[in-house]
Amino acid sequence: MLSIISLSIFGIVNLFLGFLKSRRILLPATLLFLIVALILNSMDWNQQALYFGDMLRVNNVFVNFAGIVLITALLIVGISRHFGNDEEHTHPAEYYAILLFSVTGALMMIGFENLIMLFVGVEVLSVAMYVLTGTDKRNIRSNEAALKYFLMGSFATGLLLFGVAMVYGATGSFKLGGIASYVQMASMYGAVSPLLYVGLLFLFIGMLFKVSAAPFHFWTPDVYEGAPTIFTAFMSTVVKTAGFAAFYKIASTAFAGVYGFWAQSLAVMAVLTLLIGNITAAYQGSFKRMMAYSSISHAGYLLLAVVAKVPSSQSAILFYSLSYSLATVAAFGVLMAVSESRQFEGRGDDRYEAFNGLAKTNPLLAFVLTVSMLSLAGIPLTAGFWGKFFIFSAAVQANLTSLLVIAVLMSCVGIYYYFRVIIAMYLKPAEGEGISVSAGFTLTLVLTTVLTLLLGVFPDVVKNIF
Amino acid sequence: MPILTTLIFLPLLGAIGLLCLPDSARPVFRWVTLVLCALHLALSSWLWLSFDKQLIGYQFTETFDWITLTLGQFGVISIDYALGVDGLSLPMVWLTSLVMLVGAVSSFEIKTKEKAYFSLYLLLTGTVVGCFVALDLFLFFLFFEFMLLPMYFLVGLWGGPRREYASLKFFLYTLAGSVFILLVMIALYLSAVDPAETALSVGLVKDRAMITDQVLDQVHLAISQLQVDPAQLVHTFDLRYLSDPANYVPESLLSTMAGHEIFGMSARLLAFALLFIGFAVKLPMVPLHTWLPDAHVEAPTPISVVLAGILLKIGGYGFFRIAYELFPDGAVYFAAWIAGLGVLSIVYGAFNALSQNDLKRMIAYSSVSHMGFVLLGLAALTPEGANAAIYQLFSHGILSPMLFLVAGVIYERTHDRSIDGYRGLATPMPSYAAWTAVAFFASLGLPGFSGFIGEFFSLMGAFNSTYVPVWMVVAGGFGLVLGAGYFLWTFQRVFLGKTWTMHDTSVLTDLTFREKAMLVPLGLLSLAFGILPGTLFSITEGYVMEFLKKF
């Protein structure tokens, strides 16, 4: 709980640090703030408590999800490189501050116990992201992305709020416990108010939009492509992890009593998400856009665990989020380095061709990206394999055979597009000079790679905590 | 010394060692690889000699705890680093060392990016051996999938013009097969328990050393009566436990008793079918074979040698070790289908081989055809058939490298593999013609060579079998005739008659010492195993007797 308070304060402190002459202090300061928050967060281990008038619940699940979000944020700050050297047009102090605020929002989404808190968390996170998406002010695509994200995002939050209101109308409570007991009683007597069903669907739609699951994914490719890469990395890791933490919590506690009602529709959406995400990703010419569709497809695998709703689902979602976040940060980090040094049509080149021959010019970056792709594809000895393994285990336990078959086939499609970039790096002739990157940047990327491999060989170390 | 661990990690350490050498040590890479492979062969020959043929079960076993995952109410999964060899895996391990040594000699022709090539080559060696000696299904799967990566790069970086397509196709096909295996693996560990570890976790015994057969029986009884709290069950991937139906929790998905159904089909039969498909891609079996000719045509010669010599064997090995041992009911249920697919592979592969003009493509299809005999022998479920299936795997592991080396010899000289590009090569290249004749005749099943034993006994086994219809055996026999057809016809077109080629005849020099050093030992080995099949049968017999008791 202290982590949430401290992060909000640190965000404000960061804004004031912007008045200092030296911009160099911002990055280490933000890293320090996040590390402090991480330590404060781990102090909540084994503390069961409700805070702020039963608005927020802190337990081990909170600590785990918050830990993943904070570690991911740390890594992303580690590869942020002061957001470029453009003194006039970038405002690192504000960016770092907004980043910290959005992490605060993510923590609220993870720990909420009251739907109002969920809404506040979603808004804090989303508004911060709308701003960050548009920070590349002179890039028309960034502007387009921000506007698109804002319009569609606020529509989704509107639906979410409407859903909350209707659920309140049906159950008379904003609290998860209150809703759960109503749902249990009402479904026992077969007298569930239709208002609850509609409210539940609206709530789910709002959440599914945030995690970019089909058919609410249309904003994802454009926004991911338009946003500066560093914020795309943030969007596809932190937002998704927090989104799924909140989504699973609400589905498995408040609405557990009407599982039969939402499982069906969610299963259909999981299939749609898997199919659309994977098949469309295979047709992309741009690596960044491929990563957008791949993030949709990973939402599909995570939905599989939500649909299964067995006791092991939660730890499967935790492990999957962690492995996915690590790999995604590495992938976007390398993309940043590559697209900044190679231009195409007057802007950073994010096509597959930009990676041609990277193995020769920058073997380390190529290796980092290869491990990240293998992890996303779910090849053994990487963290991603275990993520898929646990998700599939949960699905087998819940007897979701047909869903599982589709997920397995789609994971083969995934190999195809993840390998395209490996092919480009290793099998195509080199174009252009080697890319020079700073030591801190390289260190962060190597750290993600090492963690991915360690989790791949010794998953039990982390899994037994979850 | 833990010999099996050494066999896996010697090449892996070698690979790391090569990576650490500076680029200036370029000429040494190939020699380091050669020496390591020779050492590997020496070690596995020692393994062969010290293997006790009388003992039943696994020998040279090594077991260490590796990953222990607690699943809360669902108990614990324990994944072990468990290795061992028996009459099935021992010949495969030895074959791996042999083919890898031959491949290392053949790799001398690699002239670009040697460091990467030889490290990947050693990495491949280690993972393939790991596949054959792993006793834990998870460990097996790990090696099985991880092996694809070095193979992918070896074909993709050093291959022919269409290498990107071929290597990706190879990767996707095998991976598609292995995700099916992964699904079954998940269902298996959810269903089966390790009785020894469970005895410890419920507190029946205090120490591992106190576990006796009575304790295990007690655990089995308790499990079968659902007296054990699910949270205390220790789930396992250990093949030794997975193959015993008593270790399956009643009412679990793959229990023999429960009879669960998925899509209106028995869950166990479905699991067998998925495993079968997974390994059939690797074998390969018609109609899942289309990646093989492409991969072979594009791969450089040493990689073709390894691919045909060992990688295909993992498919056959997987049938025995995993699909058949864990799901004997499925094997019996689908026996006629499997035999049918085997015959289809034999005949379809042979007809295709007959129509090819590319020498490597012809040999690739002959591999498909020869692997069909493995399926036929296996489906028979008779002692002759099962022994012959293993024998055929082994014999093909000696002969197919020879065939690809033969194709490599001419390709290296002229960069042209078309059969109609040459006539009468026997005159300028007499010893090449002689050793090609040995390879071709041995492969087409001439008595006296190893190919004959495998094919003859698998047909005989299928004939004696109650599961295989007689017409299939007859059709399989017809495949033998076709085999003789395409080998003899190719030999006649390329080697006999008046010398003619579209290339400069001055490049048509006879075999070099290095080429002879590869072809002659392989030819002699094929002859030796053809005359004295007992050397191999005496090792596989004990395994096959135990194996057939399940059916």
JSON list of N, CA and C in Angstrom, two decimals, chain A residues 367-393:
[
{"chain": "A", "resi": 367, "resn": "PHE", "atom": "N", "xyz": [21.20, -11.26, -30.57]},
{"chain": "A", "resi": 367, "resn": "PHE", "atom": "CA", "xyz": [20.97, -12.37, -29.65]},
{"chain": "A", "resi": 367, "resn": "PHE", "atom": "C", "xyz": [19.84, -12.04, -28.68]},
{"chain": "A", "resi": 368, "resn": "VAL", "atom": "N", "xyz": [19.85, -10.81, -28.18]},
{"chain": "A", "resi": 368, "resn": "VAL", "atom": "CA", "xyz": [18.78, -10.39, -27.26]},
{"chain": "A", "resi": 368, "resn": "VAL", "atom": "C", "xyz": [17.42, -10.52, -27.93]},
{"chain": "A", "resi": 369, "resn": "LEU", "atom": "N", "xyz": [17.34, -10.04, -29.17]},
{"chain": "A", "resi": 369, "resn": "LEU", "atom": "CA", "xyz": [16.06, -10.10, -29.87]},
{"chain": "A", "resi": 369, "resn": "LEU", "atom": "C", "xyz": [15.68, -11.54, -30.17]},
{"chain": "A", "resi": 370, "resn": "THR", "atom": "N", "xyz": [16.67, -12.38, -30.49]},
{"chain": "A", "resi": 370, "resn": "THR", "atom": "CA", "xyz": [16.37, -13.78, -30.77]},
{"chain": "A", "resi": 370, "resn": "THR", "atom": "C", "xyz": [15.77, -14.46, -29.55]},
{"chain": "A", "resi": 371, "resn": "VAL", "atom": "N", "xyz": [16.39, -14.26, -28.40]},
{"chain": "A", "resi": 371, "resn": "VAL", "atom": "CA", "xyz": [15.86, -14.90, -27.18]},
{"chain": "A", "resi": 371, "resn": "VAL", "atom": "C", "xyz": [14.46, -14.38, -26.90]},
{"chain": "A", "resi": 372, "resn": "SER", "atom": "N", "xyz": [14.28, -13.08, -27.12]},
{"chain": "A", "resi": 372, "resn": "SER", "atom": "CA", "xyz": [12.95, -12.52, -26.87]},
{"chain": "A", "resi": 372, "resn": "SER", "atom": "C", "xyz": [11.91, -13.12, -27.81]},
{"chain": "A", "resi": 373, "resn": "MET", "atom": "N", "xyz": [12.25, -13.29, -29.07]},
{"chain": "A", "resi": 373, "resn": "MET", "atom": "CA", "xyz": [11.32, -13.89, -30.03]},
{"chain": "A", "resi": 373, "resn": "MET", "atom": "C", "xyz": [11.04, -15.35, -29.68]},
{"chain": "A", "resi": 374, "resn": "LEU", "atom": "N", "xyz": [12.09, -16.07, -29.29]},
{"chain": "A", "resi": 374, "resn": "LEU", "atom": "CA", "xyz": [11.90, -17.48, -28.93]},
{"chain": "A", "resi": 374, "resn": "LEU", "atom": "C", "xyz": [11.00, -17.59, -27.71]},
{"chain": "A", "resi": 375, "resn": "SER", "atom": "N", "xyz": [11.16, -16.64, -26.79]},
{"chain": "A", "resi": 375, "resn": "SER", "atom": "CA", "xyz": [10.33, -16.67, -25.59]},
{"chain": "A", "resi": 375, "resn": "SER", "atom": "C", "xyz": [8.88, -16.36, -25.95]},
{"chain": "A", "resi": 376, "resn": "LEU", "atom": "N", "xyz": [8.68, -15.37, -26.81]},
{"chain": "A", "resi": 376, "resn": "LEU", "atom": "CA", "xyz": [7.31, -15.05, -27.22]},
{"chain": "A", "resi": 376, "resn": "LEU", "atom": "C", "xyz": [6.70, -16.22, -27.97]},
{"chain": "A", "resi": 377, "resn": "ALA", "atom": "N", "xyz": [7.53, -16.93, -28.74]},
{"chain": "A", "resi": 377, "resn": "ALA", "atom": "CA", "xyz": [7.01, -18.06, -29.50]},
{"chain": "A", "resi": 377, "resn": "ALA", "atom": "C", "xyz": [6.81, -19.29, -28.62]},
{"chain": "A", "resi": 378, "resn": "GLY", "atom": "N", "xyz": [7.41, -19.29, -27.44]},
{"chain": "A", "resi": 378, "resn": "GLY", "atom": "CA", "xyz": [7.20, -20.41, -26.53]},
{"chain": "A", "resi": 378, "resn": "GLY", "atom": "C", "xyz": [8.11, -21.60, -26.77]},
{"chain": "A", "resi": 379, "resn": "ILE", "atom": "N", "xyz": [9.37, -21.33, -27.11]},
{"chain": "A", "resi": 379, "resn": "ILE", "atom": "CA", "xyz": [10.34, -22.42, -27.32]},
{"chain": "A", "resi": 379, "resn": "ILE", "atom": "C", "xyz": [10.93, -22.80, -25.95]},
{"chain": "A", "resi": 380, "resn": "PRO", "atom": "N", "xyz": [11.13, -24.08, -25.66]},
{"chain": "A", "resi": 380, "resn": "PRO", "atom": "CA", "xyz": [11.65, -24.49, -24.35]},
{"chain": "A", "resi": 380, "resn": "PRO", "atom": "C", "xyz": [12.97, -23.81, -24.00]},
{"chain": "A", "resi": 381, "resn": "LEU", "atom": "N", "xyz": [13.24, -23.79, -22.69]},
{"chain": "A", "resi": 381, "resn": "LEU", "atom": "CA", "xyz": [14.40, -23.13, -22.10]},
{"chain": "A", "resi": 381, "resn": "LEU", "atom": "C", "xyz": [14.29, -21.62, -22.12]},
{"chain": "A", "resi": 382, "resn": "THR", "atom": "N", "xyz": [13.11, -21.12, -22.48]},
{"chain": "A", "resi": 382, "resn": "THR", "atom": "CA", "xyz": [12.85, -19.69, -22.28]},
{"chain": "A", "resi": 382, "resn": "THR", "atom": "C", "xyz": [11.62, -19.57, -21.37]},
{"chain": "A", "resi": 383, "resn": "ALA", "atom": "N", "xyz": [11.46, -18.38, -20.78]},
{"chain": "A", "resi": 383, "resn": "ALA", "atom": "CA", "xyz": [10.34, -18.19, -19.86]},
{"chain": "A", "resi": 383, "resn": "ALA", "atom": "C", "xyz": [9.00, -18.37, -20.57]},
{"chain": "A", "resi": 384, "resn": "GLY", "atom": "N", "xyz": [8.95, -17.94, -21.84]},
{"chain": "A", "resi": 384, "resn": "GLY", "atom": "CA", "xyz": [7.70, -18.00, -22.57]},
{"chain": "A", "resi": 384, "resn": "GLY", "atom": "C", "xyz": [7.15, -19.41, -22.69]},
{"chain": "A", "resi": 385, "resn": "PHE", "atom": "N", "xyz": [8.04, -20.39, -22.79]},
{"chain": "A", "resi": 385, "resn": "PHE", "atom": "CA", "xyz": [7.57, -21.77, -22.86]},
{"chain": "A", "resi": 385, "resn": "PHE", "atom": "C", "xyz": [6.77, -22.13, -21.62]},
{"chain": "A", "resi": 386, "resn": "TRP", "atom": "N", "xyz": [7.31, -21.77, -20.46]},
{"chain": "A", "resi": 386, "resn": "TRP", "atom": "CA", "xyz": [6.61, -22.12, -19.23]},
{"chain": "A", "resi": 386, "resn": "TRP", "atom": "C", "xyz": [5.31, -21.35, -19.10]},
{"chain": "A", "resi": 387, "resn": "GLY", "atom": "N", "xyz": [5.31, -20.10, -19.57]},
{"chain": "A", "resi": 387, "resn": "GLY", "atom": "CA", "xyz": [4.07, -19.34, -19.56]},
{"chain": "A", "resi": 387, "resn": "GLY", "atom": "C", "xyz": [2.98, -20.11, -20.30]},
{"chain": "A", "resi": 388, "resn": "LYS", "atom": "N", "xyz": [3.31, -20.55, -21.54]},
{"chain": "A", "resi": 388, "resn": "LYS", "atom": "CA", "xyz": [2.33, -21.30, -22.33]},
{"chain": "A", "resi": 388, "resn": "LYS", "atom": "C", "xyz": [1.99, -22.61, -21.63]},
{"chain": "A", "resi": 389, "resn": "PHE", "atom": "N", "xyz": [3.01, -23.25, -21.08]},
{"chain": "A", "resi": 389, "resn": "PHE", "atom": "CA", "xyz": [2.80, -24.54, -20.43]},
{"chain": "A", "resi": 389, "resn": "PHE", "atom": "C", "xyz": [1.77, -24.42, -19.30]},
{"chain": "A", "resi": 390, "resn": "PHE", "atom": "N", "xyz": [1.93, -23.39, -18.47]},
{"chain": "A", "resi": 390, "resn": "PHE", "atom": "CA", "xyz": [1.01, -23.24, -17.34]},
{"chain": "A", "resi": 390, "resn": "PHE", "atom": "C", "xyz": [-0.40, -22.88, -17.81]},
{"chain": "A", "resi": 391, "resn": "ILE", "atom": "N", "xyz": [-0.45, -22.03, -18.84]},
{"chain": "A", "resi": 391, "resn": "ILE", "atom": "CA", "xyz": [-1.77, -21.64, -19.36]},
{"chain": "A", "resi": 391, "resn": "ILE", "atom": "C", "xyz": [-2.47, -22.88, -19.94]},
{"chain": "A", "resi": 392, "resn": "PHE", "atom": "N", "xyz": [-1.73, -23.66, -20.73]},
{"chain": "A", "resi": 392, "resn": "PHE", "atom": "CA", "xyz": [-2.33, -24.85, -21.33]},
{"chain": "A", "resi": 392, "resn": "PHE", "atom": "C", "xyz": [-2.73, -25.85, -20.24]},
{"chain": "A", "resi": 393, "resn": "SER", "atom": "N", "xyz": [-1.90, -25.95, -19.18]},
{"chain": "A", "resi": 393, "resn": "SER", "atom": "CA", "xyz": [-2.24, -26.85, -18.09]},
{"chain": "A", "resi": 393, "resn": "SER", "atom": "C", "xyz": [-3.57, -26.45, -17.47]}
]
